[in-house]
Short mmCIF file of C-alpha atoms in Angstrom, two decimals:
data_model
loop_
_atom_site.label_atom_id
_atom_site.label_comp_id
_atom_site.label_asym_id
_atom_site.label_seq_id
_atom_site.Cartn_x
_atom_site.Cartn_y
_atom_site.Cartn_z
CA UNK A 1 0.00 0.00 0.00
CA UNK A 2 1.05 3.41 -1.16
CA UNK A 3 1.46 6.78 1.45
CA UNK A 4 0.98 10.16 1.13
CA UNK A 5 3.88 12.38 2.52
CA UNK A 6 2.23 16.05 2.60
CA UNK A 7 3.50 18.96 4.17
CA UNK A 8 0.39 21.30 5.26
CA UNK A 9 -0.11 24.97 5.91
CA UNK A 10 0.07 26.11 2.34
CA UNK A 11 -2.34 28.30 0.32
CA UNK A 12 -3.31 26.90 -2.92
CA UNK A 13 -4.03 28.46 -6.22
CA UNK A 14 -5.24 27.19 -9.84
CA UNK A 15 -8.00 25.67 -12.23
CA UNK A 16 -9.14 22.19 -11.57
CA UNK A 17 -11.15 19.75 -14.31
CA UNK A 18 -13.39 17.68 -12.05
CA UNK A 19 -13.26 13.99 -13.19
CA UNK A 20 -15.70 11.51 -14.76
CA UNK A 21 -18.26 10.17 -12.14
CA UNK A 22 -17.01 7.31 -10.34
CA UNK A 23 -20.66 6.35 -9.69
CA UNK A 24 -22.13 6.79 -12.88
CA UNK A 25 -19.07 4.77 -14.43
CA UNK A 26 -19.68 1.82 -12.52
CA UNK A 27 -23.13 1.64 -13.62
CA UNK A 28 -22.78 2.78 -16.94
CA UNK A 29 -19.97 -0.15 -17.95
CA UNK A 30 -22.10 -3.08 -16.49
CA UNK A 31 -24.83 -1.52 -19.37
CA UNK A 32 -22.37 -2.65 -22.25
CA UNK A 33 -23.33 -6.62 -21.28
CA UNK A 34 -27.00 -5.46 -22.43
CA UNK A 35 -26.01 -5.74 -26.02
CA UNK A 36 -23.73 -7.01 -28.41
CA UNK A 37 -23.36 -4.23 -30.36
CA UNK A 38 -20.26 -1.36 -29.89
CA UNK A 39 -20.13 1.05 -27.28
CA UNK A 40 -18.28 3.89 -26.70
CA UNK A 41 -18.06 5.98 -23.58
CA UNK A 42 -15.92 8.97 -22.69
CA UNK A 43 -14.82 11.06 -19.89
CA UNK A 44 -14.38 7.28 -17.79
CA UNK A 45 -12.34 8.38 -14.61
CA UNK A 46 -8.53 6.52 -14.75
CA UNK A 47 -9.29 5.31 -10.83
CA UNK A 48 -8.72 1.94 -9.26
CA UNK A 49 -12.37 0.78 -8.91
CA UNK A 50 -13.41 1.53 -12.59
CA UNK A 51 -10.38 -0.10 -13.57
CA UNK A 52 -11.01 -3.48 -12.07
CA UNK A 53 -14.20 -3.33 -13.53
CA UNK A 54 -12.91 -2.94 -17.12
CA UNK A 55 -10.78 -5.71 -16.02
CA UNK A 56 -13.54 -7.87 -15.18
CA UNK A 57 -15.60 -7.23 -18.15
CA UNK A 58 -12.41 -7.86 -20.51
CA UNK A 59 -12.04 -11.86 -18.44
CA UNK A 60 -15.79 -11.73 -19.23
CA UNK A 61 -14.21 -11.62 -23.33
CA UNK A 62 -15.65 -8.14 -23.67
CA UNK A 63 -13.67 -6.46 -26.78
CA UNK A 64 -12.21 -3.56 -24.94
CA UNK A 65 -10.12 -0.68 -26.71
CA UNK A 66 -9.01 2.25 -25.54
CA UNK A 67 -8.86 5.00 -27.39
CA UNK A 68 -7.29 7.80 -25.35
CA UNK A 69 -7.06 7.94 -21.34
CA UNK A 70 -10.45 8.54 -20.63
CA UNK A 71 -12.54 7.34 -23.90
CA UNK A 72 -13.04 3.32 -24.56
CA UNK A 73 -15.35 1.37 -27.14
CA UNK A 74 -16.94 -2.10 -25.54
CA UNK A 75 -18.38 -4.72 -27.41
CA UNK A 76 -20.14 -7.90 -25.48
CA UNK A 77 -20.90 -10.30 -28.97
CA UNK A 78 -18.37 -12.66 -27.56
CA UNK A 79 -19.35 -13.02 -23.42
CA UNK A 80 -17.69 -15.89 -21.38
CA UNK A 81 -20.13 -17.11 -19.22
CA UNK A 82 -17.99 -19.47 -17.79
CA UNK A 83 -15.77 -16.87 -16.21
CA UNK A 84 -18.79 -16.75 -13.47
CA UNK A 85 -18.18 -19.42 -12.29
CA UNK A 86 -13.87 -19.77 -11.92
CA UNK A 87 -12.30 -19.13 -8.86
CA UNK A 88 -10.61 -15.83 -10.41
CA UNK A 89 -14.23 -14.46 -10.75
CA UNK A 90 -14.89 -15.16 -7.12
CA UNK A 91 -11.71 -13.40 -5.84
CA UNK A 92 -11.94 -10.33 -8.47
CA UNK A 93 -15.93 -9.94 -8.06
CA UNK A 94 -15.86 -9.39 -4.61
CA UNK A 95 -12.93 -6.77 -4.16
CA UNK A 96 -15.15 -4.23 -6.11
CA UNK A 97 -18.60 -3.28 -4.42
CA UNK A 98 -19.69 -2.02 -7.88
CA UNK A 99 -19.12 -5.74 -9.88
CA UNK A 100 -23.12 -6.37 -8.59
CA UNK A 101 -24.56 -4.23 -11.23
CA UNK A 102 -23.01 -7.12 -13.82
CA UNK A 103 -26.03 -9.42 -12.26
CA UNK A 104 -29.10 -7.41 -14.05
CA UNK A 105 -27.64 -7.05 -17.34
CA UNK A 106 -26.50 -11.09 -17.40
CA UNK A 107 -29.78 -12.07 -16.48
CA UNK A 108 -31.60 -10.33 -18.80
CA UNK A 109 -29.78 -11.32 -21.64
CA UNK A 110 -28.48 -14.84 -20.95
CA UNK A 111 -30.99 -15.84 -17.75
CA UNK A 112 -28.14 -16.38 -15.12
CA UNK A 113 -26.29 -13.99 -13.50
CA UNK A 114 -23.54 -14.60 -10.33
CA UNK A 115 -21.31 -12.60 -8.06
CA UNK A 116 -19.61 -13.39 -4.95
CA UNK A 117 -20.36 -10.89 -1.67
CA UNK A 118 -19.15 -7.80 -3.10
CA UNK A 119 -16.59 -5.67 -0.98
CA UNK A 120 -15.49 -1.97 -1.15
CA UNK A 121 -15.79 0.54 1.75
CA UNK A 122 -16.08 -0.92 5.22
CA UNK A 123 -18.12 1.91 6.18
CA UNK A 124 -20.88 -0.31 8.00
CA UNK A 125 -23.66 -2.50 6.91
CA UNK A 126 -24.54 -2.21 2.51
CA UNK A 127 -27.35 -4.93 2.26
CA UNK A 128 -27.91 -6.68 -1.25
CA UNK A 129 -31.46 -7.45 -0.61
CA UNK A 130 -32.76 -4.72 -3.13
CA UNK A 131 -31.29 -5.91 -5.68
CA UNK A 132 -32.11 -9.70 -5.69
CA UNK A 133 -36.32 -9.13 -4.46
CA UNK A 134 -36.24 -6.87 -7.60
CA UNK A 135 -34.79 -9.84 -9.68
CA UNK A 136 -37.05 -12.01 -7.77
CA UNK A 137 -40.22 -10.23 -8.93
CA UNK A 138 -39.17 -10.19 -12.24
CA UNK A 139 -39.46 -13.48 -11.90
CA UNK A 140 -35.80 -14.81 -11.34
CA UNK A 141 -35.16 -18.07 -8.88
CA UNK A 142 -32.49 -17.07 -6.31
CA UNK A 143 -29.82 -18.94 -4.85
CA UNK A 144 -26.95 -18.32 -1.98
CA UNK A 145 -24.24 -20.64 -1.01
CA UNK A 146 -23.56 -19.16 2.67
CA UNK A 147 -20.44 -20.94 2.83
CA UNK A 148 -19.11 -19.23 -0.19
CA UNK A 149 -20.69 -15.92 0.13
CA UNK A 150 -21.80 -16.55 -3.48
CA UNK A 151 -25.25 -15.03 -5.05
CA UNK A 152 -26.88 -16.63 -7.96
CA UNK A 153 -30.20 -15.40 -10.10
CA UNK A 154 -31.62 -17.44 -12.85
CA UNK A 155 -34.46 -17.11 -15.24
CA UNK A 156 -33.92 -19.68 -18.40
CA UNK A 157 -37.08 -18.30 -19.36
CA UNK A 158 -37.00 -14.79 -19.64
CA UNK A 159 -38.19 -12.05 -17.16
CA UNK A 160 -41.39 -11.26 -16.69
CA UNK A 161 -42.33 -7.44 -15.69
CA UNK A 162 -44.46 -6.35 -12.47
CA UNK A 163 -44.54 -3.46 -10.07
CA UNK A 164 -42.71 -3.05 -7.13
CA UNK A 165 -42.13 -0.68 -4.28
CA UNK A 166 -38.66 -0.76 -3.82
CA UNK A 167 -38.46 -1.14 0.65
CA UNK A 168 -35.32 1.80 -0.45
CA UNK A 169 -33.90 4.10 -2.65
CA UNK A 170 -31.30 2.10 -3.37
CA UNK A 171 -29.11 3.58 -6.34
CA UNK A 172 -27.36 0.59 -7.06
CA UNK A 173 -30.08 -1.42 -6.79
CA UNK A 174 -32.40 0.89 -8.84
CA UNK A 175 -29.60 0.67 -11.91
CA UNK A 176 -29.70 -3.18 -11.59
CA UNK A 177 -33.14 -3.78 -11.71
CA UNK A 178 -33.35 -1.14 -14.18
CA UNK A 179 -31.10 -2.77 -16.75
CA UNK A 180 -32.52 -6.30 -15.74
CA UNK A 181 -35.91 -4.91 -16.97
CA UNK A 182 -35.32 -3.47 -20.31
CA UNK A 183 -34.97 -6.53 -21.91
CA UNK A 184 -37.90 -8.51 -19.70
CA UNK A 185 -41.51 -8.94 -21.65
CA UNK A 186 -44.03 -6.48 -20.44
CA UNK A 187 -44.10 -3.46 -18.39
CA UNK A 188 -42.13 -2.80 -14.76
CA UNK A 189 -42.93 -0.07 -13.12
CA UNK A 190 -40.55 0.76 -10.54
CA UNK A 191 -41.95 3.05 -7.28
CA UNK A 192 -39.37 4.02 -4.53
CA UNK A 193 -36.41 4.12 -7.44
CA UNK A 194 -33.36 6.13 -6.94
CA UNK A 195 -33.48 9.43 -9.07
CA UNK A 196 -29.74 10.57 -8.48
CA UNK A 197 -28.11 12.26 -11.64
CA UNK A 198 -25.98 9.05 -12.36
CA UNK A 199 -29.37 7.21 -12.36
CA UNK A 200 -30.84 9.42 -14.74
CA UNK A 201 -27.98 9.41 -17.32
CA UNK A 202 -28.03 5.35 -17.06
CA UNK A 203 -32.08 5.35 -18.45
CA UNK A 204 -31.04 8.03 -20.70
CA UNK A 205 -28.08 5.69 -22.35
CA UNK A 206 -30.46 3.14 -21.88
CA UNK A 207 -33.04 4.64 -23.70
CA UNK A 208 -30.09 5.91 -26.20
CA UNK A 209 -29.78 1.89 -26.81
CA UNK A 210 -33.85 1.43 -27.48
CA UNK A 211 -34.74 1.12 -24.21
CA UNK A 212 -38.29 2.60 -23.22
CA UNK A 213 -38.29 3.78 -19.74
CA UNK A 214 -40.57 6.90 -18.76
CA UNK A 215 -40.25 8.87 -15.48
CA UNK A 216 -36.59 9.51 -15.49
CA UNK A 217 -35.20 11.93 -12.60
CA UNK A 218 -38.62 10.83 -10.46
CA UNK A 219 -38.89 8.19 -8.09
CA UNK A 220 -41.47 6.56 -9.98
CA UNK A 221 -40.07 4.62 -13.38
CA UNK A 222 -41.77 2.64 -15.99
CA UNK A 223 -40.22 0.40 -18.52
CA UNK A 224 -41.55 -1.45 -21.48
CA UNK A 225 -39.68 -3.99 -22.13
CA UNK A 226 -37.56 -4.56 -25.33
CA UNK A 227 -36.44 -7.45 -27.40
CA UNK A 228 -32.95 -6.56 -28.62
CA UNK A 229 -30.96 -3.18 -27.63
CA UNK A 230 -28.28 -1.53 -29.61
CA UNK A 231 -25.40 0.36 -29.47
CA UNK A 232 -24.56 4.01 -28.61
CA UNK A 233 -21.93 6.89 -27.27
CA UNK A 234 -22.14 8.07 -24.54
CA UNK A 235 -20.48 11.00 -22.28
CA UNK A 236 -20.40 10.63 -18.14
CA UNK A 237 -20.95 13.28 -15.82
CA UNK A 238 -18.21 15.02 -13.82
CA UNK A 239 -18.12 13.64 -10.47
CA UNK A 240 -20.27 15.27 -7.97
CA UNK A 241 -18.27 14.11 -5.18
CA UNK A 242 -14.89 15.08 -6.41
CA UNK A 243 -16.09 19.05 -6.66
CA UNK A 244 -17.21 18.82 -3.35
CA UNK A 245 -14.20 17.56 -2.05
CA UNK A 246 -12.55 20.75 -4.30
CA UNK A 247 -14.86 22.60 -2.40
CA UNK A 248 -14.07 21.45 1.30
CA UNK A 249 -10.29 21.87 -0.08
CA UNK A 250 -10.31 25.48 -1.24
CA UNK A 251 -12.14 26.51 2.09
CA UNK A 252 -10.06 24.68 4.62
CA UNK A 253 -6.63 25.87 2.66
CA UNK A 254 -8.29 29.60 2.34
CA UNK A 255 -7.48 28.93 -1.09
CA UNK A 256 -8.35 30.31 -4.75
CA UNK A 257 -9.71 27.72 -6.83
CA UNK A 258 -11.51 27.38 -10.07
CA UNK A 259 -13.61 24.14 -10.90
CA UNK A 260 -14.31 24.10 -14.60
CA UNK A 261 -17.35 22.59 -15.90
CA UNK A 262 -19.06 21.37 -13.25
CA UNK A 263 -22.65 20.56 -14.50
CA UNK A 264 -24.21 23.09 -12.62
CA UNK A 265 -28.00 21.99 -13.07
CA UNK A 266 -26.07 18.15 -11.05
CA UNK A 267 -24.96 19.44 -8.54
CA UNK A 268 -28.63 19.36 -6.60
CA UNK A 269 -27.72 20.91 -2.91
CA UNK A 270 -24.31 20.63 -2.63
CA UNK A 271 -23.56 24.35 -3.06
CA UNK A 272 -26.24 25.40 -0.93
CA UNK A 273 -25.05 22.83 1.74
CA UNK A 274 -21.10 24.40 1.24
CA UNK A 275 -23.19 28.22 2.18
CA UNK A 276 -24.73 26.50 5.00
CA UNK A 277 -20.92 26.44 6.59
CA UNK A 278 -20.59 30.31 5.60
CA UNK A 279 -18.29 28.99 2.28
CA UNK A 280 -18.81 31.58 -0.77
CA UNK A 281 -19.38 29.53 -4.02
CA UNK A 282 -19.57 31.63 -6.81
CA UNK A 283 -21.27 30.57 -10.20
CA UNK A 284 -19.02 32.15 -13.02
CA UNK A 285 -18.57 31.37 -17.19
CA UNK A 286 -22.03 29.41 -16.85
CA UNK A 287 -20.76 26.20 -15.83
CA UNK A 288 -17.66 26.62 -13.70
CA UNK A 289 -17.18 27.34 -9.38
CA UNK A 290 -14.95 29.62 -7.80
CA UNK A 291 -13.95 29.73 -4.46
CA UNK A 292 -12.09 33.00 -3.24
CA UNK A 293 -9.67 32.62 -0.28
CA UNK A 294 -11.00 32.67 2.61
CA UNK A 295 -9.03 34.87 4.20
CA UNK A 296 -11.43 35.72 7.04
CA UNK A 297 -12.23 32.49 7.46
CA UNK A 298 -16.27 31.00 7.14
CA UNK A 299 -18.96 31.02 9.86
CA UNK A 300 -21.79 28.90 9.94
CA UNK A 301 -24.88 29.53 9.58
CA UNK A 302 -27.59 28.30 12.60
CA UNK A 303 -31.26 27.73 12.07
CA UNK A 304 -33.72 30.14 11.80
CA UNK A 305 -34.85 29.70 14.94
CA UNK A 306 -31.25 29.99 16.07
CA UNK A 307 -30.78 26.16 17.10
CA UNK A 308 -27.45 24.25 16.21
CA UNK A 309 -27.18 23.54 12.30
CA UNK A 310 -27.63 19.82 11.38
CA UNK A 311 -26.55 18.82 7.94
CA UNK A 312 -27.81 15.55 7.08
CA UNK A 313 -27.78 13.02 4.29
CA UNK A 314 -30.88 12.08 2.22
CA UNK A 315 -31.72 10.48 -1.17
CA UNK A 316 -31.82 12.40 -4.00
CA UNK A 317 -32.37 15.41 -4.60
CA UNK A 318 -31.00 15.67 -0.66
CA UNK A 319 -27.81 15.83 0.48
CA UNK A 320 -25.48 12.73 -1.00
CA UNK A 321 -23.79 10.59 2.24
CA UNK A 322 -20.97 10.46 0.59
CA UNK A 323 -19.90 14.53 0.80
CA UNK A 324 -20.81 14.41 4.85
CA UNK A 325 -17.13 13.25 5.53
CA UNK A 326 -16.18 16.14 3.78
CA UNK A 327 -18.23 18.27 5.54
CA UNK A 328 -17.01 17.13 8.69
CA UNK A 329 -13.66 18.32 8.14
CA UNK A 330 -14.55 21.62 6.75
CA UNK A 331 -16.27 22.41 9.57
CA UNK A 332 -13.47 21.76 12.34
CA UNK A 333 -12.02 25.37 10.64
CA UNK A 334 -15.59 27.16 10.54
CA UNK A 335 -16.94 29.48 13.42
CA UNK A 336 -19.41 28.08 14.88
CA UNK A 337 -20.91 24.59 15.81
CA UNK A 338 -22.98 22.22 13.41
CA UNK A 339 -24.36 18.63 13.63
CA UNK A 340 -23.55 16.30 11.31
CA UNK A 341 -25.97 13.17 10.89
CA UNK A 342 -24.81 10.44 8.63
CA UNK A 343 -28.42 8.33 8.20
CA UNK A 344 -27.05 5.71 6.28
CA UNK A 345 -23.91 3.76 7.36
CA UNK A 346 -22.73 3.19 11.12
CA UNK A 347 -19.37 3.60 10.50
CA UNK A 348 -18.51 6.33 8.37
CA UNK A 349 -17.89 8.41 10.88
CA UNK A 350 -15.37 6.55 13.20
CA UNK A 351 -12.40 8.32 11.46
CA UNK A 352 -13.33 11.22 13.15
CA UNK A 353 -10.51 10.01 16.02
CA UNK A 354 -8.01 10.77 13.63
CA UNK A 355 -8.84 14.50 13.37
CA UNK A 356 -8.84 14.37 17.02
CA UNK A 357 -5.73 13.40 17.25
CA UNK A 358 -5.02 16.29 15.11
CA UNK A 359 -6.42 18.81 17.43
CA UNK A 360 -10.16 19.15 16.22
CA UNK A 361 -13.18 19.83 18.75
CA UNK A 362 -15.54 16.53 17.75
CA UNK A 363 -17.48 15.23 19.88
CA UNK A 364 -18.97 11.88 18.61
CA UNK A 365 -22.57 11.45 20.28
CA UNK A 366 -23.04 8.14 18.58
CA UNK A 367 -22.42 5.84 15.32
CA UNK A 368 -24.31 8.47 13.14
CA UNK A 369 -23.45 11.74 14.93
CA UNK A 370 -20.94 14.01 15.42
CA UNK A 371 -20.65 17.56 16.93
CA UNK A 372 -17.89 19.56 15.44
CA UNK A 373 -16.88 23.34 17.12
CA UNK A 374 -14.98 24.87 14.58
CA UNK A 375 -12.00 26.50 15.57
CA UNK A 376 -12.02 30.13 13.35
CA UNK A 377 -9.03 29.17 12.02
CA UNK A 378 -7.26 30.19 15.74
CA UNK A 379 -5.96 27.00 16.27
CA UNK A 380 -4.28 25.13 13.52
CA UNK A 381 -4.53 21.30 13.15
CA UNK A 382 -1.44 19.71 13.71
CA UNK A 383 0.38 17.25 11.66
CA UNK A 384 0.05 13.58 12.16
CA UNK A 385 0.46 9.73 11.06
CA UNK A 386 -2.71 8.46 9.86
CA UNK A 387 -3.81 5.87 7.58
CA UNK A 388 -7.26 5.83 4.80
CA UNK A 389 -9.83 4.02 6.17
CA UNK A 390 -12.07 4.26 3.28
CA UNK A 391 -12.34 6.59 0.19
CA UNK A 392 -14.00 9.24 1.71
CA UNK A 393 -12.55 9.14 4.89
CA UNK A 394 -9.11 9.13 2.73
CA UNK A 395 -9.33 12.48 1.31
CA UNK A 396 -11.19 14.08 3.98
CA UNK A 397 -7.68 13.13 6.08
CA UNK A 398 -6.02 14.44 3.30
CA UNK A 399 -7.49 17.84 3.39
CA UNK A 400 -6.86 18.03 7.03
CA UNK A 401 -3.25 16.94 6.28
CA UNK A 402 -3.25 20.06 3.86
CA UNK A 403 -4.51 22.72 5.86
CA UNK A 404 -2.37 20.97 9.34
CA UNK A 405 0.72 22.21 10.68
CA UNK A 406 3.78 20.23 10.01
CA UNK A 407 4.35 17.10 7.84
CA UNK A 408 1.34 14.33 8.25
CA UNK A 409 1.52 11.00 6.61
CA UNK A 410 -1.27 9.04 5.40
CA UNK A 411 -0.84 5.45 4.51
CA UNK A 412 -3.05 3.12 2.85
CA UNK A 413 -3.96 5.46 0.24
CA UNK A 414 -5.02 2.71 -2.87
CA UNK A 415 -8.44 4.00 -0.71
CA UNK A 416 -7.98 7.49 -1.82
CA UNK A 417 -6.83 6.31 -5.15
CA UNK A 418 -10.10 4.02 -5.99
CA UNK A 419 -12.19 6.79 -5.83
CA UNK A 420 -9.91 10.46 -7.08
CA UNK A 421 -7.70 10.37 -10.43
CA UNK A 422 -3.92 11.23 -10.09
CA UNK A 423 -4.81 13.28 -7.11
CA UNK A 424 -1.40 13.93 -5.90
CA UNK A 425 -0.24 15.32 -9.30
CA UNK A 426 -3.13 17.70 -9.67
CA UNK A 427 -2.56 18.91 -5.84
CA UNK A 428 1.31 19.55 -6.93
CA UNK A 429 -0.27 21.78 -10.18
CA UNK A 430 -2.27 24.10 -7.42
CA UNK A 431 1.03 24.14 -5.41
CA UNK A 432 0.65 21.24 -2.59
CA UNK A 433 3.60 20.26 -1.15
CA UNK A 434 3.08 16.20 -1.89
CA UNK A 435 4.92 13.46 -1.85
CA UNK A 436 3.76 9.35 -3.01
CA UNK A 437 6.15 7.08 -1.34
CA UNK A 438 6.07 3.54 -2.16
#
């Protein structure tokens, strides 16, 4: 595993090019097993999770070619079924969280689809059981060898559509049973779905491909179901998650930043969340952010009825969970006290120990809460050894290593890497003081 060597206390300056969406990637390349026709997507994000799942879909015998760094073509005429069911599938499916979404597109075109319990971000409980009662009332037979962790759908006879109230918004889950039921006989109507951006541009290439599905960006989707889909191009979003950890950057370094093209009409909340914390995002050139130095530091801003702010996560179009780590951090340098509430997972907070350590006023009430007193930029973190607990976690450390006094390392940074492109080299272009040891 890789470390960060990073010498904080240094004001940054430059233009940044947010990268493709890590999220809508992963979704978007399990969509190429829907047909056997060519496909060619650009602005794919060179990070460590989308990588392994090219890799798996090229020992699937997917025709992969790359074209430049972030533009492939993918053609599935040729799929090795067989691959599902080798031990290398077994190992390589379940390092990457996002190799489920291969399950709906292999059932719906070749009635079987596997994959062993998927791993990723140990960030608490991530339950599968969306996915498979979707597949199951499409008419699928389910199977689970508990002593191999392994997950098997079948339907030798085609899907079948049907309504269902989905028991959550599950994104992932949405996108599988999504792609499952394009190709099913009928109509599925879908109530509950997840309507994040990533979603929406997965029906839309789906519907690119002669898909029919109505109700995209609601929580309520219908689908007709097709016999044969086709190719298409298509062009992923810049990464919502990555411009909000430019965001929490800029602020915390009282930098000057410019984020180019960040899909303004995306972005949902996120910049009115960063104003929240008293951070000035300004709109310029129609589709770019830029953050002036905040010399004066930020103050937050309490409720109206002046009661501690809470900023919480909530499906779309609320606040996504995976920006309240970076919020967190942010906020140990703001004036003023705020709640954070992370709803979803019981232990993406627990790195908050680590910032402790570094000299930030956190008080953790529980698994999902954490009260954070900003310091007013009085008190400067100090430097530390750390090490990335998850993605998210990772570069929240990492902008607290920026903005700390001293020289912090952080180790196990292949987390920070699976989820932010060549992030060391684009800090060095705004004038970081970085270092990647081996």
């Amino acid at each position: 595993m890789g470390t960060f060597k990073i010498e904080g206390g240094h004001t940054l300056n430059g233009v940044v090019q947010p990268q493709g969406a890590k999220n809508e990637a992963l979704q978007i390349l399990c969509a190429v097993l829907l047909t056997d026709e060519k496909i060619t997507i650009s602005n794919i994000p060179d990070i460590i999770d989308v990588n392994k799942l090219i890799s798996l879909l090229e020992n699937l015998s997917v025709a992969v070619e790359k074209l430049n760094r972030n533009t492939y073509t993918f053609q599935a005429n040729n799929v090795n079924l067989s691959y599902l069911e080798s031990d290398k599938f077994r190992e390589e499916g379940k390092s990457l969280r996002g190799s489920i979404m291969i399950v709906g597109p292999l059932l719906a075109r070749f009635g079987k689809g596997y994959i062993p319990k998927p791993g990723g971000d140990k960030i608490g409980r991530r339950r599968l059981d969306t996915h498979f009662e979707g597949f199951i009332n499409l008419g699928a037979k389910f199977r689970y060898n508990r002593e191999e962790y392994f997950y098997g759908v079948e339907a030798p006879n085609g899907l079948t559509g049907a309504y269902m109230l989905l028991d959550e918004a599950s994104v992932t889950g949405t996108a599988n049973i999504v792609m499952a039921a394009v190709l099913a006989k009928g109509t599925t109507t879908i109530y509950n779905a997840a309507c994040e951006p990533y979603l929406q541009q997965l029906c839309r290439m789906l519907n690119n491909m002669g898909a029919k599905i109505t109700g995209v960006g609601s929580n309520l989707l219908t689908i007709e179901g097709v016999e044969k889909l086709g190719g298409c191009t298509h062009q992923i979003l810049p990464d919502m998650i990555e411009i909000g950890s430019w965001i929490g950057l800029a602020a915390m370094t009282r930098s000057e930043v410019t984020i180019k093209n960040v899909s303004w009409e995306n972005l949902g909340v996120i910049p009115t969340a960063f104003r929240k914390l008293g951070i000035t995002i300004e709109k310029v050139n129609e589709d770019d952010i830029f953050i002036p130095a905040h010399t004066n530091g930020y103050e937050i801003k309490g409720d109206i009825d002046g009661s501690i702010l809470t900023i919480a996560d909530a499906p779309w179009p609320g606040l996504t969970p995976d920006l309240l780590s970076i919020f967190l951090v942010v906020a140990t340098q703001a004036r003023g006290e705020v709640l954070i509430h992370q709803k979803m997972f019981e232990s993406r907070l627990f790195f908050v120990d680590k910032l402790i350590d570094m000299g930030a006023k956190i008080l953790l009430c529980d698994p999902h809460r954490a009260v954070i007193i900003g310091h007013d930029f009085k008190s400067q973190l100090k430097a530390t050894k750390m090490s990335s607990p998850d993605i998210r976690a990772g570069i929240s450390l990492l902008i607290a290593a920026l903005s700390a006094k001293g020289t912090s390392v952080i180790q196990n940074i292949d987390q920070i890497d699976r989820g932010y492109e060549n992030i060391d080299e684009r800090l060095l272009a705004l004038g970081a003081k970085i270092e990647r040891l081996d």
